[in-house]
């Protein structure tokens, strides 16, 4: 399945929602420290409800540790600055979907690092700055999953 990578997530309910999303879609959720919360945070646990034990969540000390665990793989960095739409990608199981922190998005050095296959974006009206992190991850995961038949065997 797909692997979601949150780089320095800051808001506990967003990560809690992503835990629930991972449990319901079979995705892995990878978090790169520092986190803006602890995994025992009450808001994170409330947002994830009882899905914590059903989701595969892994925390990495830094981005280098995440790359070590996830590569080789195609890595799609999500950025409001990207020109390619997320729907223009042919996703494959094992792909990594990389999202930045809620307050600032992915730093330029991460977006342009050698590990990145491509930068993509979700369309928004011109006056919008960004979408909610958990919502962006959900939209993207379901598009990738849809492209791959929602896990059903071909035919």
mmCIF file of C-alpha atoms in Angstrom:
data_model
loop_
_atom_site.group_PDB
_atom_site.id
_atom_site.type_symbol
_atom_site.label_atom_id
_atom_site.label_comp_id
_atom_site.label_asym_id
_atom_site.label_seq_id
_atom_site.Cartn_x
_atom_site.Cartn_y
_atom_site.Cartn_z
ATOM 1 C CA UNK A 1 0.000 0.000 0.000
ATOM 2 C CA UNK A 2 0.985 3.652 0.070
ATOM 3 C CA UNK A 3 3.147 5.329 2.641
ATOM 4 C CA UNK A 4 2.329 8.755 4.029
ATOM 5 C CA UNK A 5 5.171 10.823 5.446
ATOM 6 C CA UNK A 6 4.433 13.839 7.660
ATOM 7 C CA UNK A 7 7.511 16.034 8.056
ATOM 8 C CA UNK A 8 7.436 17.810 11.453
ATOM 9 C CA UNK A 9 3.652 17.685 11.992
ATOM 10 C CA UNK A 10 2.464 20.281 14.503
ATOM 11 C CA UNK A 11 -1.248 19.802 15.205
ATOM 12 C CA UNK A 12 -2.290 16.672 17.142
ATOM 13 C CA UNK A 13 -5.791 16.243 15.633
ATOM 14 C CA UNK A 14 -4.363 16.246 12.091
ATOM 15 C CA UNK A 15 -2.048 13.376 12.926
ATOM 16 C CA UNK A 16 -4.829 11.635 14.842
ATOM 17 C CA UNK A 17 -7.030 11.868 11.757
ATOM 18 C CA UNK A 18 -4.143 10.531 9.641
ATOM 19 C CA UNK A 19 -3.805 7.560 12.006
ATOM 20 C CA UNK A 20 -7.475 6.793 11.482
ATOM 21 C CA UNK A 21 -7.045 7.277 7.719
ATOM 22 C CA UNK A 22 -4.068 4.892 7.657
ATOM 23 C CA UNK A 23 -6.009 2.250 9.570
ATOM 24 C CA UNK A 24 -8.946 2.481 7.166
ATOM 25 C CA UNK A 25 -6.912 2.459 3.946
ATOM 26 C CA UNK A 26 -4.065 0.098 4.803
ATOM 27 C CA UNK A 27 -1.470 2.835 4.419
ATOM 28 C CA UNK A 28 1.562 3.297 6.609
ATOM 29 C CA UNK A 29 1.987 6.611 8.419
ATOM 30 C CA UNK A 30 5.540 7.829 8.987
ATOM 31 C CA UNK A 31 6.255 10.862 11.175
ATOM 32 C CA UNK A 32 9.518 12.824 11.157
ATOM 33 C CA UNK A 33 10.550 14.446 14.432
ATOM 34 C CA UNK A 34 10.385 16.904 15.949
ATOM 35 C CA UNK A 35 6.639 16.518 16.398
ATOM 36 C CA UNK A 36 4.557 19.373 17.767
ATOM 37 C CA UNK A 37 3.013 16.966 20.310
ATOM 38 C CA UNK A 38 3.569 13.609 21.949
ATOM 39 C CA UNK A 39 1.920 10.434 20.729
ATOM 40 C CA UNK A 40 0.097 10.331 24.053
ATOM 41 C CA UNK A 41 -1.500 13.752 23.402
ATOM 42 C CA UNK A 42 -5.202 13.700 24.345
ATOM 43 C CA UNK A 43 -6.264 15.524 21.148
ATOM 44 C CA UNK A 44 -4.300 13.126 18.960
ATOM 45 C CA UNK A 45 -5.804 10.089 20.684
ATOM 46 C CA UNK A 46 -9.324 11.544 20.476
ATOM 47 C CA UNK A 47 -8.983 12.252 16.732
ATOM 48 C CA UNK A 48 -7.615 8.748 16.106
ATOM 49 C CA UNK A 49 -10.354 7.212 18.247
ATOM 50 C CA UNK A 50 -9.681 3.517 18.704
ATOM 51 C CA UNK A 51 -7.696 3.152 15.475
ATOM 52 C CA UNK A 52 -4.229 3.528 17.021
ATOM 53 C CA UNK A 53 -3.811 -0.220 17.371
ATOM 54 C CA UNK A 54 -5.019 -0.826 13.804
ATOM 55 C CA UNK A 55 -2.679 1.635 12.082
ATOM 56 C CA UNK A 56 0.954 1.174 11.171
ATOM 57 C CA UNK A 57 2.680 4.287 12.518
ATOM 58 C CA UNK A 58 6.419 4.785 12.676
ATOM 59 C CA UNK A 59 8.311 7.762 14.081
ATOM 60 C CA UNK A 60 11.709 8.718 12.646
ATOM 61 C CA UNK A 61 14.289 10.842 14.477
ATOM 62 C CA UNK A 62 14.999 12.862 11.337
ATOM 63 C CA UNK A 63 14.460 12.873 7.596
ATOM 64 C CA UNK A 64 17.620 10.850 6.931
ATOM 65 C CA UNK A 65 16.237 8.042 9.106
ATOM 66 C CA UNK A 66 12.927 8.201 7.232
ATOM 67 C CA UNK A 67 14.696 7.974 3.872
ATOM 68 C CA UNK A 68 16.674 4.988 5.141
ATOM 69 C CA UNK A 69 13.435 3.198 6.061
ATOM 70 C CA UNK A 70 11.389 4.186 2.992
ATOM 71 C CA UNK A 71 13.755 4.219 0.020
ATOM 72 C CA UNK A 72 14.057 3.127 -2.664
ATOM 73 C CA UNK A 73 10.623 4.380 -3.622
ATOM 74 C CA UNK A 74 9.036 7.157 -5.590
ATOM 75 C CA UNK A 75 8.488 10.156 -3.337
ATOM 76 C CA UNK A 76 5.893 12.797 -4.151
ATOM 77 C CA UNK A 77 6.321 16.045 -2.235
ATOM 78 C CA UNK A 78 3.115 18.033 -1.826
ATOM 79 C CA UNK A 79 3.477 21.783 -2.135
ATOM 80 C CA UNK A 80 1.202 24.692 -2.966
ATOM 81 C CA UNK A 81 4.151 25.967 -5.063
ATOM 82 C CA UNK A 82 4.232 22.910 -7.356
ATOM 83 C CA UNK A 83 2.842 23.103 -10.887
ATOM 84 C CA UNK A 84 1.957 19.438 -11.463
ATOM 85 C CA UNK A 85 -1.463 18.314 -10.190
ATOM 86 C CA UNK A 86 -1.730 15.322 -7.860
ATOM 87 C CA UNK A 87 -4.166 13.707 -10.335
ATOM 88 C CA UNK A 88 -1.479 13.706 -13.050
ATOM 89 C CA UNK A 89 0.571 11.106 -11.154
ATOM 90 C CA UNK A 90 0.239 7.351 -11.792
ATOM 91 C CA UNK A 91 0.614 6.144 -8.204
ATOM 92 C CA UNK A 92 1.914 2.677 -7.411
ATOM 93 C CA UNK A 93 1.818 0.745 -4.131
ATOM 94 C CA UNK A 94 4.873 1.613 -2.079
ATOM 95 C CA UNK A 95 4.961 5.242 -3.198
ATOM 96 C CA UNK A 96 5.676 7.806 -0.501
ATOM 97 C CA UNK A 97 3.384 10.834 -0.184
ATOM 98 C CA UNK A 98 5.290 13.577 1.648
ATOM 99 C CA UNK A 99 3.558 16.466 3.421
ATOM 100 C CA UNK A 100 5.034 19.356 5.392
ATOM 101 C CA UNK A 101 4.117 21.007 8.668
ATOM 102 C CA UNK A 102 0.815 22.809 8.916
ATOM 103 C CA UNK A 103 2.249 26.287 9.544
ATOM 104 C CA UNK A 104 4.708 26.488 6.666
ATOM 105 C CA UNK A 105 4.528 23.445 4.402
ATOM 106 C CA UNK A 106 7.632 21.648 3.193
ATOM 107 C CA UNK A 107 10.828 23.690 3.314
ATOM 108 C CA UNK A 108 12.393 24.349 -0.089
ATOM 109 C CA UNK A 109 15.467 22.230 0.692
ATOM 110 C CA UNK A 110 13.241 19.211 1.416
ATOM 111 C CA UNK A 111 11.083 19.792 -1.686
ATOM 112 C CA UNK A 112 14.161 19.904 -3.888
ATOM 113 C CA UNK A 113 16.194 17.127 -2.257
ATOM 114 C CA UNK A 114 17.545 14.305 -4.405
ATOM 115 C CA UNK A 115 15.081 11.798 -2.886
ATOM 116 C CA UNK A 116 12.056 13.619 -4.312
ATOM 117 C CA UNK A 117 10.633 12.118 -7.503
ATOM 118 C CA UNK A 118 8.280 15.021 -8.189
ATOM 119 C CA UNK A 119 6.488 17.914 -6.538
ATOM 120 C CA UNK A 120 2.705 17.994 -6.853
ATOM 121 C CA UNK A 121 -0.194 20.085 -5.618
ATOM 122 C CA UNK A 122 -3.920 20.003 -5.065
ATOM 123 C CA UNK A 123 -5.799 22.757 -6.906
ATOM 124 C CA UNK A 124 -7.263 25.605 -4.877
ATOM 125 C CA UNK A 125 -8.828 28.946 -5.654
ATOM 126 C CA UNK A 126 -6.109 31.593 -6.157
ATOM 127 C CA UNK A 127 -6.894 33.388 -2.899
ATOM 128 C CA UNK A 128 -6.289 30.252 -0.770
ATOM 129 C CA UNK A 129 -2.961 29.576 0.916
ATOM 130 C CA UNK A 130 -3.308 25.905 1.868
ATOM 131 C CA UNK A 131 -5.594 22.997 2.681
ATOM 132 C CA UNK A 132 -5.764 21.196 6.010
ATOM 133 C CA UNK A 133 -2.987 18.594 6.312
ATOM 134 C CA UNK A 134 -5.230 15.634 7.158
ATOM 135 C CA UNK A 135 -7.686 16.559 4.397
ATOM 136 C CA UNK A 136 -4.901 16.857 1.828
ATOM 137 C CA UNK A 137 -3.511 13.467 2.820
ATOM 138 C CA UNK A 138 -6.991 11.893 2.633
ATOM 139 C CA UNK A 139 -7.734 13.312 -0.817
ATOM 140 C CA UNK A 140 -4.396 12.082 -2.110
ATOM 141 C CA UNK A 141 -4.521 8.628 -0.535
ATOM 142 C CA UNK A 142 -7.969 7.976 -1.944
ATOM 143 C CA UNK A 143 -6.867 9.090 -5.420
ATOM 144 C CA UNK A 144 -3.837 6.785 -5.289
ATOM 145 C CA UNK A 145 -5.954 3.941 -3.925
ATOM 146 C CA UNK A 146 -8.664 4.549 -6.564
ATOM 147 C CA UNK A 147 -6.071 4.371 -9.329
ATOM 148 C CA UNK A 148 -5.061 0.975 -7.992
ATOM 149 C CA UNK A 149 -8.564 -0.493 -7.788
ATOM 150 C CA UNK A 150 -8.977 0.041 -4.040
ATOM 151 C CA UNK A 151 -6.932 -3.106 -3.448
ATOM 152 C CA UNK A 152 -9.199 -5.357 -5.479
ATOM 153 C CA UNK A 153 -7.571 -7.918 -7.757
ATOM 154 C CA UNK A 154 -7.599 -6.887 -11.436
ATOM 155 C CA UNK A 155 -10.368 -8.216 -13.627
#
